[in-house]
Coordinates of C-alpha atoms and ligand atoms in Angstrom, one line a residue:
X27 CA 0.6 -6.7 -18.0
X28 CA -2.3 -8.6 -17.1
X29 CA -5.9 -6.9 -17.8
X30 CA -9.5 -8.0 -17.0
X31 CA -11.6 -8.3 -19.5
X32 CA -12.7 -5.3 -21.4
X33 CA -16.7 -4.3 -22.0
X34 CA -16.8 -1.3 -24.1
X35 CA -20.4 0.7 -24.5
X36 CA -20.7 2.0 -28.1
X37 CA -22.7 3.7 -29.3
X38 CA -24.4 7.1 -31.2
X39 CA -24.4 10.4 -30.0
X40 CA -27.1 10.9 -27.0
X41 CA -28.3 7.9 -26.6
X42 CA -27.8 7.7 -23.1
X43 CA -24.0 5.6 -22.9
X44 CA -22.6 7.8 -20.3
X45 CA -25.8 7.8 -18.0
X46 CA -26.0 3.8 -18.2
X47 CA -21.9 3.1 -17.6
X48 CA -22.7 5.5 -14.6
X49 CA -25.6 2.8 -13.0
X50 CA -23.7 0.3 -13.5
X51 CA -21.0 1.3 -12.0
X52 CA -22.8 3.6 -9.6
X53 CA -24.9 0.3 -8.4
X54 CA -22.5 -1.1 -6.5
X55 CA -19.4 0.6 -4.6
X56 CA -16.8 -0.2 -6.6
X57 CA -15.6 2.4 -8.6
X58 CA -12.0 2.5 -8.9
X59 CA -12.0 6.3 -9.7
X60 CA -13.8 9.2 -10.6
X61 CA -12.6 12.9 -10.9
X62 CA -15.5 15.3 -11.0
X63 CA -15.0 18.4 -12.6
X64 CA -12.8 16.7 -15.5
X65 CA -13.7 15.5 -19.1
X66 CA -12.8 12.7 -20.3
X67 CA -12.8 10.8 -23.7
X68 CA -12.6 7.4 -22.7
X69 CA -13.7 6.8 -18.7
X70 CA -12.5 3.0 -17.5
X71 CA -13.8 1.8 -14.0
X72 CA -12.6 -1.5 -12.8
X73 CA -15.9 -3.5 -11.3
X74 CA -17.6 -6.5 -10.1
X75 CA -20.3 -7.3 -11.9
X76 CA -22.5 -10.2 -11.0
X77 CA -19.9 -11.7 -8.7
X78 CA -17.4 -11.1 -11.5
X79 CA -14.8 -8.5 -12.6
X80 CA -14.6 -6.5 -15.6
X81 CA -13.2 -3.3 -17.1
X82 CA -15.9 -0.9 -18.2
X83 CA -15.2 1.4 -20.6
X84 CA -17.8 4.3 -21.8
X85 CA -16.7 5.8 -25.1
X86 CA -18.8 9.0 -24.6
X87 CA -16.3 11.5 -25.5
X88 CA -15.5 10.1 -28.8
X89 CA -18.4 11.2 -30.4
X90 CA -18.1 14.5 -29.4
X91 CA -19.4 17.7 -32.0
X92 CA -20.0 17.3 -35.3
X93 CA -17.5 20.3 -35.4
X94 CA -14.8 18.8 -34.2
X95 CA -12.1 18.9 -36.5
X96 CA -10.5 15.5 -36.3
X97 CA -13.9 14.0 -35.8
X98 CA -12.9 11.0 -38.4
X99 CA -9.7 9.9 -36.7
X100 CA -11.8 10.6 -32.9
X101 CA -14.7 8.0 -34.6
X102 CA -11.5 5.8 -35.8
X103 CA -10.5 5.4 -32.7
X104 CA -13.9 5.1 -30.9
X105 CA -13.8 1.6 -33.3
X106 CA -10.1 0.5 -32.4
X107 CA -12.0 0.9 -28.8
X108 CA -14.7 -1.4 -29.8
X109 CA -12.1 -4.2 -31.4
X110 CA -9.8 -4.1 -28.4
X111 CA -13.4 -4.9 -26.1
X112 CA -13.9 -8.5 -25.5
X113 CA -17.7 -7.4 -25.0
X114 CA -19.0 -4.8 -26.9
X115 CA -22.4 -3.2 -25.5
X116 CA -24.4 -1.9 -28.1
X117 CA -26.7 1.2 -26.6
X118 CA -29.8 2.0 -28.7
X119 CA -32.5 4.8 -28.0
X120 CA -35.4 3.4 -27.7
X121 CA -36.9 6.7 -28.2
X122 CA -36.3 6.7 -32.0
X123 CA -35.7 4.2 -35.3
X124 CA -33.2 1.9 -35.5
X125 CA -30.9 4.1 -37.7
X126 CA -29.0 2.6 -40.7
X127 CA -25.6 3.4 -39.2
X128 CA -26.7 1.6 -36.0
X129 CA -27.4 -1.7 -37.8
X130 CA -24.4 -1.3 -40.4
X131 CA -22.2 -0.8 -37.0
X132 CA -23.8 -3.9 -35.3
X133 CA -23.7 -5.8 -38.5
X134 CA -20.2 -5.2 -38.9
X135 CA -19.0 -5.9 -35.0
X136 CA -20.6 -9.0 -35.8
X137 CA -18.9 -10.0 -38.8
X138 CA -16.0 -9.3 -37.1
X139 CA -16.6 -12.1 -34.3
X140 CA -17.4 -9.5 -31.5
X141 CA -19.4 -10.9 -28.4
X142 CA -22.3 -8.2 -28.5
X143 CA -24.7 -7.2 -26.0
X144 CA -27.5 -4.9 -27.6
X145 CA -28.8 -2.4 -24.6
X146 CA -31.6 -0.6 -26.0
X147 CA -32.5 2.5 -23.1
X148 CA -34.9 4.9 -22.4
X149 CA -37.5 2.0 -22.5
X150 CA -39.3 3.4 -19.2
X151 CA -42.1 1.4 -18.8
X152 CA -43.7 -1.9 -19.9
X153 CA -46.4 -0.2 -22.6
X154 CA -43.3 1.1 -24.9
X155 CA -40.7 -2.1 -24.2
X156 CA -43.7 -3.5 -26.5
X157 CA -43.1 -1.5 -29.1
X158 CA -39.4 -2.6 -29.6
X159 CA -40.1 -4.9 -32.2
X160 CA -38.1 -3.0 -35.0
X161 CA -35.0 -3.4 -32.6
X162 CA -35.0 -7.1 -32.8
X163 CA -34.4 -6.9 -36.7
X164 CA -30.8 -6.7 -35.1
X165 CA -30.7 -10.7 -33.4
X166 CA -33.2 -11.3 -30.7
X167 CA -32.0 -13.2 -27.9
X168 CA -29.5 -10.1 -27.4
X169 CA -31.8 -7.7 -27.2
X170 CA -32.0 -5.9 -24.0
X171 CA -34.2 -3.2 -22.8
X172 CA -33.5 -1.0 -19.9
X173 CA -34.0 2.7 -18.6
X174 CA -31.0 4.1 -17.4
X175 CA -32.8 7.0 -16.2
X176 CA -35.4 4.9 -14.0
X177 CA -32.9 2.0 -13.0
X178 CA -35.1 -0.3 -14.8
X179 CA -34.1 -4.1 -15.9
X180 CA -30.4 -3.2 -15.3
X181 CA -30.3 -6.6 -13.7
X182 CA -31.1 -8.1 -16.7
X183 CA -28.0 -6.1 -18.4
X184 CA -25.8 -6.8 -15.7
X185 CA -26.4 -11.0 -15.4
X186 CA -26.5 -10.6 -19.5
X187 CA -22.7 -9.0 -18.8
X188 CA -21.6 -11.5 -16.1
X189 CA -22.4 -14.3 -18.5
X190 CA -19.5 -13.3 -20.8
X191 CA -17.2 -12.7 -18.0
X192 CA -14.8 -15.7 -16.9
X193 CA -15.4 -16.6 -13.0
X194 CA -13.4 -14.5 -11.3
X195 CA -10.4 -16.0 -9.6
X196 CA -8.1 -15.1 -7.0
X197 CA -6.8 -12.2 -8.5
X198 CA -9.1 -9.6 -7.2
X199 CA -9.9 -6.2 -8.5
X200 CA -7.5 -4.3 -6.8
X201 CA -10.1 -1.4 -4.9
X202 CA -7.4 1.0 -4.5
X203 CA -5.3 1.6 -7.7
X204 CA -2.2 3.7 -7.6
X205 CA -3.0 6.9 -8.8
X206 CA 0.3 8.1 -11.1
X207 CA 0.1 11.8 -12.4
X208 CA 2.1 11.9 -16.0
X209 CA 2.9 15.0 -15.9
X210 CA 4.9 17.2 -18.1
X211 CA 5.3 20.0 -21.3
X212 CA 3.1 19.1 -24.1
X213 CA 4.8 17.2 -26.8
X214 CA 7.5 15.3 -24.5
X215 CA 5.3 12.1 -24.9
X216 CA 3.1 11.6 -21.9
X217 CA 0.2 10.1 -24.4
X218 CA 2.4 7.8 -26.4
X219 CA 4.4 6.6 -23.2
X220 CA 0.6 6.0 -21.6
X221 CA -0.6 3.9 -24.7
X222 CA 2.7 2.1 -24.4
X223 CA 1.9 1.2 -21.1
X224 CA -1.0 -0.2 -21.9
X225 CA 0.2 -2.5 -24.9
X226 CA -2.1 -0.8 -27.5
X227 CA -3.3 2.5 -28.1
X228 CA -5.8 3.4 -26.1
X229 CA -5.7 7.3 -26.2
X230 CA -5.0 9.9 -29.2
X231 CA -1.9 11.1 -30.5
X232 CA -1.4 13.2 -33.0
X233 CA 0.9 15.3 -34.1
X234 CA -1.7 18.3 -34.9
X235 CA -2.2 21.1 -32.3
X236 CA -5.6 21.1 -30.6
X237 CA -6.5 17.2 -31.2
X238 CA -5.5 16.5 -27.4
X239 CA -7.8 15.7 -24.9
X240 CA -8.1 17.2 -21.4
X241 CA -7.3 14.1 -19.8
X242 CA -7.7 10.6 -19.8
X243 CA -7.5 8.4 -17.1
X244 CA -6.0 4.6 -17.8
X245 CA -6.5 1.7 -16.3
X246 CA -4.3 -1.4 -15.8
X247 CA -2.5 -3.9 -14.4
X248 CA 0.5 -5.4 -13.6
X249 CA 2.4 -7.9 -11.3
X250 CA -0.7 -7.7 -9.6
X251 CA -1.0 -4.2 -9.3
X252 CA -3.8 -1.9 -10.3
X253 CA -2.2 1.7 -11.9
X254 CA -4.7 4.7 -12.4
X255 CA -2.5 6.8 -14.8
X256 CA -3.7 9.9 -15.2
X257 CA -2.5 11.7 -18.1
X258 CA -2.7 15.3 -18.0
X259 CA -2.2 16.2 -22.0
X260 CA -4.6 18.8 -23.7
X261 CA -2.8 21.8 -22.8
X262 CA -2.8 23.5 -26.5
X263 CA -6.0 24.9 -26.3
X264 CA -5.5 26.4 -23.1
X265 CA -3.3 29.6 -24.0
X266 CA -2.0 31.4 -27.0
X267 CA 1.4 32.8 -25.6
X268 CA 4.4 30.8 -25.0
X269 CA 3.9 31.9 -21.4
X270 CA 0.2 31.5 -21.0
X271 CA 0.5 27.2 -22.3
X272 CA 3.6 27.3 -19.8
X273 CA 1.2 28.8 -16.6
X274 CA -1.8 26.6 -17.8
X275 CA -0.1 23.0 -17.8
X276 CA 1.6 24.1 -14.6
X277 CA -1.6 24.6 -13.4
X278 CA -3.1 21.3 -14.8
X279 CA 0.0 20.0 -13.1
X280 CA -1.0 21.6 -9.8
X281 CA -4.3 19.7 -10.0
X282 CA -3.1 16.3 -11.3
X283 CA -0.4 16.3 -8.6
X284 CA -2.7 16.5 -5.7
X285 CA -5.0 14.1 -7.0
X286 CA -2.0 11.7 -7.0
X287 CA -0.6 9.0 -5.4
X288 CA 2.8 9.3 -7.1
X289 CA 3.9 11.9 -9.5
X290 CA 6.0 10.9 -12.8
X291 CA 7.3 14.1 -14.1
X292 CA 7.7 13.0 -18.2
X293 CA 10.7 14.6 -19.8
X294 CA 12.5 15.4 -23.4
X295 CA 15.6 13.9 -23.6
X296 CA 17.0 15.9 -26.0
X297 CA 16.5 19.1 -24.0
X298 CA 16.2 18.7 -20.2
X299 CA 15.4 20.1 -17.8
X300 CA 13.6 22.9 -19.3
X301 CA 12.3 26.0 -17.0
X302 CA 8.5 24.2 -16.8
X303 CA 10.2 20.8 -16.1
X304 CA 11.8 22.4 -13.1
X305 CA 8.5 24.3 -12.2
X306 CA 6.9 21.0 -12.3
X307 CA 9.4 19.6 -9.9
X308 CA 9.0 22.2 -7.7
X309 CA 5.2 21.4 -7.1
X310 CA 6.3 17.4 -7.2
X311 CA 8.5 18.1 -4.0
X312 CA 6.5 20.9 -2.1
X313 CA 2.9 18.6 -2.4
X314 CA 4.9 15.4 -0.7
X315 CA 4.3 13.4 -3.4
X316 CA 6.9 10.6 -4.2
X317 CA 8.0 11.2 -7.7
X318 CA 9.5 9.5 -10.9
X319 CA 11.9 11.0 -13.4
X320 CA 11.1 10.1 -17.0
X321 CA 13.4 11.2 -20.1
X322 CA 11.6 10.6 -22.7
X323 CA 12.7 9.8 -26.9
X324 CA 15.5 7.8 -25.6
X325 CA 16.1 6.4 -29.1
X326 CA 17.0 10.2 -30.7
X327 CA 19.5 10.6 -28.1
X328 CA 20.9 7.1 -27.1
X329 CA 23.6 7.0 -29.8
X330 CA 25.4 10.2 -28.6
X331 CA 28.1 9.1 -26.6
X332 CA 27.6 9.1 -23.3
X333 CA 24.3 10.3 -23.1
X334 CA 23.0 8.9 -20.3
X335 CA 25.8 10.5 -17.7
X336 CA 25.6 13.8 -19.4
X337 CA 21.5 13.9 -19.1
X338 CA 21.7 12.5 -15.9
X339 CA 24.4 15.5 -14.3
X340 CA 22.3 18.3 -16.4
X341 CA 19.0 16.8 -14.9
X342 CA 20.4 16.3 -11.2
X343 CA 22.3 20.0 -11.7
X344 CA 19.5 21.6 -11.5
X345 CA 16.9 19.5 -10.4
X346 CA 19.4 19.1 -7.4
X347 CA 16.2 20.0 -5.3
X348 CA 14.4 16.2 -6.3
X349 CA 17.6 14.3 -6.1
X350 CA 16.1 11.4 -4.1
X351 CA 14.1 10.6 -7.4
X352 CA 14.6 7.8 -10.1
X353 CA 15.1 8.7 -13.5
X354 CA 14.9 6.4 -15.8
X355 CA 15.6 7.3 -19.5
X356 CA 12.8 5.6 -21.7
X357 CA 11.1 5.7 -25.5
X358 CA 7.7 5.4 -25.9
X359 CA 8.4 4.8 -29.5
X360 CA 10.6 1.2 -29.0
X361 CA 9.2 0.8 -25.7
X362 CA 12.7 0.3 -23.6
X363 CA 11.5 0.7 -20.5
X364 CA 8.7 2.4 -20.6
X365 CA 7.2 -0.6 -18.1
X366 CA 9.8 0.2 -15.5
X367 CA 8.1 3.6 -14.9
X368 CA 5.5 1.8 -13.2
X369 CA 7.3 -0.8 -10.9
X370 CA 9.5 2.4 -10.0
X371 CA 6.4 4.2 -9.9
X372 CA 5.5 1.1 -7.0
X373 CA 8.5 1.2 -5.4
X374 CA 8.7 5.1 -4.7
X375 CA 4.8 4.8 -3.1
X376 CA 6.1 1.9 -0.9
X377 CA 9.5 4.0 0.1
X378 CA 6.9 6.9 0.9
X379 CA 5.1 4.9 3.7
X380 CA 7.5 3.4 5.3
X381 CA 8.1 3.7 9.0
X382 CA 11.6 3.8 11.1
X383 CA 11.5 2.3 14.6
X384 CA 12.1 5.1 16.8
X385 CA 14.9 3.2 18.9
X386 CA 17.3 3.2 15.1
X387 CA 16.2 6.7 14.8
X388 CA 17.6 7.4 17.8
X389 CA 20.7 5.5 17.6
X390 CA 21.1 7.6 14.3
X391 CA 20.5 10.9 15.9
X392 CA 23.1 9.9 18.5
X393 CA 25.3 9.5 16.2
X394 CA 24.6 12.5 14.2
X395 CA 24.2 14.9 16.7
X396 CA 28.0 14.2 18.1
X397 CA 29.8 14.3 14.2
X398 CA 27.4 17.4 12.9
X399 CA 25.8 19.4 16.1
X400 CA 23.1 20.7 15.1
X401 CA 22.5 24.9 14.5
X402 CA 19.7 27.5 14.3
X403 CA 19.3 29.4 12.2
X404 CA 21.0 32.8 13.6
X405 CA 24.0 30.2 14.3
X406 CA 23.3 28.7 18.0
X407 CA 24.1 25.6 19.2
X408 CA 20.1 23.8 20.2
X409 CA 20.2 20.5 22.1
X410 CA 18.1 18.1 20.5
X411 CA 17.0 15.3 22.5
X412 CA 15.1 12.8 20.5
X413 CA 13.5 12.3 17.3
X414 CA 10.5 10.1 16.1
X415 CA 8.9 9.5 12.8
X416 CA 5.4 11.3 12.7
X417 CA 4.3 10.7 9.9
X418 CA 4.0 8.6 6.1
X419 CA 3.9 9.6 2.4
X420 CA 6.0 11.9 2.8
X421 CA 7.9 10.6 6.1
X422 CA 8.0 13.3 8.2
X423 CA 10.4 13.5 11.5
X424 CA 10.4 15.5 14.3
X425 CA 12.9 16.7 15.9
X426 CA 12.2 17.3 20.0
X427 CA 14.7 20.0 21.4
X428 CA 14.8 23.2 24.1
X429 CA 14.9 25.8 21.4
X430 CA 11.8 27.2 20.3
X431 CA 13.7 28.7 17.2
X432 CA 14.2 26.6 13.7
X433 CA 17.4 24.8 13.0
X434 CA 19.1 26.6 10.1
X435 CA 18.2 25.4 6.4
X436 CA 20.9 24.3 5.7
X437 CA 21.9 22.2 8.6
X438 CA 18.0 20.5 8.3
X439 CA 18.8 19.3 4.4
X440 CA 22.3 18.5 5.9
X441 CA 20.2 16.1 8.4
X442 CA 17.9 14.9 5.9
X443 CA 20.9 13.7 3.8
X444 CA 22.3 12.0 6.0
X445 CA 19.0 10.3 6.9
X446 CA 18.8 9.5 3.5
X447 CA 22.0 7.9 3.6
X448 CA 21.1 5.8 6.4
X449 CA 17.7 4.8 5.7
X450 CA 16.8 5.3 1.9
X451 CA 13.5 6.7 1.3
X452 CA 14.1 6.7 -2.7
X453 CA 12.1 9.0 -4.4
X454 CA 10.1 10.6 -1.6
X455 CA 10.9 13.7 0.0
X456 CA 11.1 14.1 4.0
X457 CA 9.8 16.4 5.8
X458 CA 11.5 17.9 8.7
X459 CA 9.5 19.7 12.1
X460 CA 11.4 21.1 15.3
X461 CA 9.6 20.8 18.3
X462 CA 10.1 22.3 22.2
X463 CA 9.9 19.1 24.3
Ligands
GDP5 P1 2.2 14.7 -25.0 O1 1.7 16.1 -25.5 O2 3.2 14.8 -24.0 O3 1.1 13.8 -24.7 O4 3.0 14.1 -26.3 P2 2.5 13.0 -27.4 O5 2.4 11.7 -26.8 O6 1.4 13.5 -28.1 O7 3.8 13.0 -28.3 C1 4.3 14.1 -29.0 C2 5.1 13.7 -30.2 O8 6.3 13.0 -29.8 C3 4.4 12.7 -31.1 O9 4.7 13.1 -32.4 C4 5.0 11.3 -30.8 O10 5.0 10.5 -31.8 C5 6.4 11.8 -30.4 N1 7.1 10.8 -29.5 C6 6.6 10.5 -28.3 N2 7.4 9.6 -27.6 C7 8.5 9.4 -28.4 C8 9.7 8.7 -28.3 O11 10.0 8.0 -27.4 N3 10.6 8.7 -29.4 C9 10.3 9.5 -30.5 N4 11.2 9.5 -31.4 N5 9.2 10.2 -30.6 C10 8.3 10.2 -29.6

């Protein structure tokens, strides 16, 4: 999975990290994605700086209250962050003394061979960038001093930045990732399988309740591709009940799903589906999103024999409803195909906007219409007289007729089989309309 190169903002509680990732990504038009309303731990935006493309990760969460529990294994991972950067941007506060963790943290990114640009912010006019002299105790010629706040000499960070970056070659950020809800119960895996997908581990796991996020978005690539994965875990904290976690994530689920591209409902293996699995379904199918099948832990249920057709009939029995979708049985833990879930993930999105010529729609109506004649709903014969595609992602057809009433239910998922059957549309549901014309 190819990547761009990674600069990662570190740095202390308040000093401003968030507020500077935001003008420089804010600057220009680029940003790949942003979800108001939703914290984050990591936030990742794809950009071109200086003619040149990076991955720009702000850290902010990771730092988060004193309070918080797990805060060692949260500033753990905040440095695993900083050693998977190829450019690590130090932010300073002008406003106060170097601190000694500040210059133990630089010392020590610099032992380890990390490419460092030292932002020092809140400098907001000329008078106090003269009194940064204890700042360049840390290396000089790295030294940078902007304002976040009043968009001062963020050029100066930014060409700083493009000097580290490689020139840019044909492969161009991609401006419009696919956006792929994970989706699922807690605990089924949708963190590991994300940090698999990425090759390294990006976001936290833990097996603790209450150490998962709200949701962290992921950027990457591959074959090309840009993938927005948005990973909907963090549902401990939400409810106390059994039933109140259940209502919450299928809420979360709710919200996720809109904001998606394509859905990729995540799975147990070992016990699947469960009652929130198939509610999950339910708002996969009725929000038109194309959708992705995931049963996850492969490896604790692979050497039962015949696993995979048993899962598959249980799944499909009463999932019967998403039928058109993948499934793929995967383990984030050895990783066996975990990567398929986004070429499928690729695949369903292209099915979903795909257009029929209206002439083989025809000649497939024709067809239909004489082997299955079409009913309403209280059991009439309706003469349908053409059809035409009206619609992508999700296809929807319409069905031009001289009854005003609806065909029968079950003679319209009838018709969408056999549509199915003719044209494909894997992993995206149809839409049907009936139309006086
Ligand atoms: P989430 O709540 O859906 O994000 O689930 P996590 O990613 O936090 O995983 C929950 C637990 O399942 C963790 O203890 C993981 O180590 C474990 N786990 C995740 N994927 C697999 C897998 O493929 N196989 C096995 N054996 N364990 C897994």
């Amino acid at each position: 999975m190819k990547k761009l190169k990674r600069a990662v903002l570190i740095g202390f509680p308040n000093v401003g990290k968030s507020s500077l990732f935001n003008k420089l990504i804010g600057r220009r038009k680029s940003l790949v994605h942003s979800l108001p309303g939703m914290t984050r731990d990591a936030v990742t935006a794809a950009c071109r700086i200086g003619g040149r493309d990076v991955e720009l990760v702000d850290t902010g969460g990771f730092y988060g209250s004193v309070e918080e529990p797990l805060s060692g294994k949260v500033r753990e991972h905040a440095w695993r962050e900083a050693e998977g950067a190829d450019i690590v941007i130090l932010v300073l506060d002008s406003r106060r003394d170097l601190l000694p963790g500040e210059e133990d943290l630089y010392a020590d990114l610099k032992k380890r061979g990390k490419r460092i640009l030292v932002a020092v912010n809140k400098v907001d006019s000329a008078a106090q960038e003269a009194r940064l002299g204890d700042f360049y105790r840390l290396g000089g010629e790295d030294i940078i001093p902007v304002s976040a706040e009043h968009n001062r000499n963020l050029e100066a960070l930014e060409t700083a930045l493009a000097g580290e970056l490689p020139p840019s070659t044909e492969e161009r950020v991609d401006r419009s990732p696919l956006r792929v809800a994970v989706v699922g119960r807690i605990n089924v895996g949708k963190s590991s399988l994300v940090n698999r997908m990425c090759g390294e581990e990006r976001l936290i796991v833990s097996p603790l309740p209450g150490t998962t996020r709200d949701s962290t978005d992921v950027l990457l690539r591959r074959n090309g591709r840009t993938f927005l994965l948005v990973d909907t875990a963090g549902l401990r904290k939400m409810g106390r009940t059994r039933d109140d976690r259940e209502k919450a994530g299928i809420l979360r689920s709710k919200k996720s799903i809109t904001q998606a591209d394509v859905v990729c409902l995540v799975m147990d293996a070992r016990e699947c589906p469960t009652r929130q699995d198939t509610a999950i379904a339910h708002l996969a199918r009725d929000s038109g999103k194309a959708l992705v099948l995931a049963a996850n832990k492969w490896d604790l249920v692979s050497g039962e024999p015949s696993a995979a057709r048993r899962i598959r009939e249980n799944v499909f029995r009463k999932l019967e409803f998403v039928s058109y979708a993948p499934l793929l049985f995967v383990s984030a833990k050895t990783g066996v195909r975990v990567a398929r879930i986004l070429d499928e993930a690729a695949a369903v999105y292209e099915e979903a906007g795909r257009r029929v010529e209206t002439h083989e729609l025809n000649a497939f109506l024709e067809r239909t219409l004489a082997a299955h004649p079409p009913l309403t709903k209280d059991g009439r014969r309706v003469k349908v007289k053409y059809m035409v595609q009206g619609g992508v992602r999700p296809p929807l057809f319409i069905l031009f007729g001289h009854s005003g009433s609806r065909l029968a239910p079950a003679y319209e998922s009838h018709f969408l089989n056999l549509l199915r059957r003719e044209f494909g549309f894997r992993g995206t549901p149809l839409r049907l309309m009936f139309r006086r014309g």
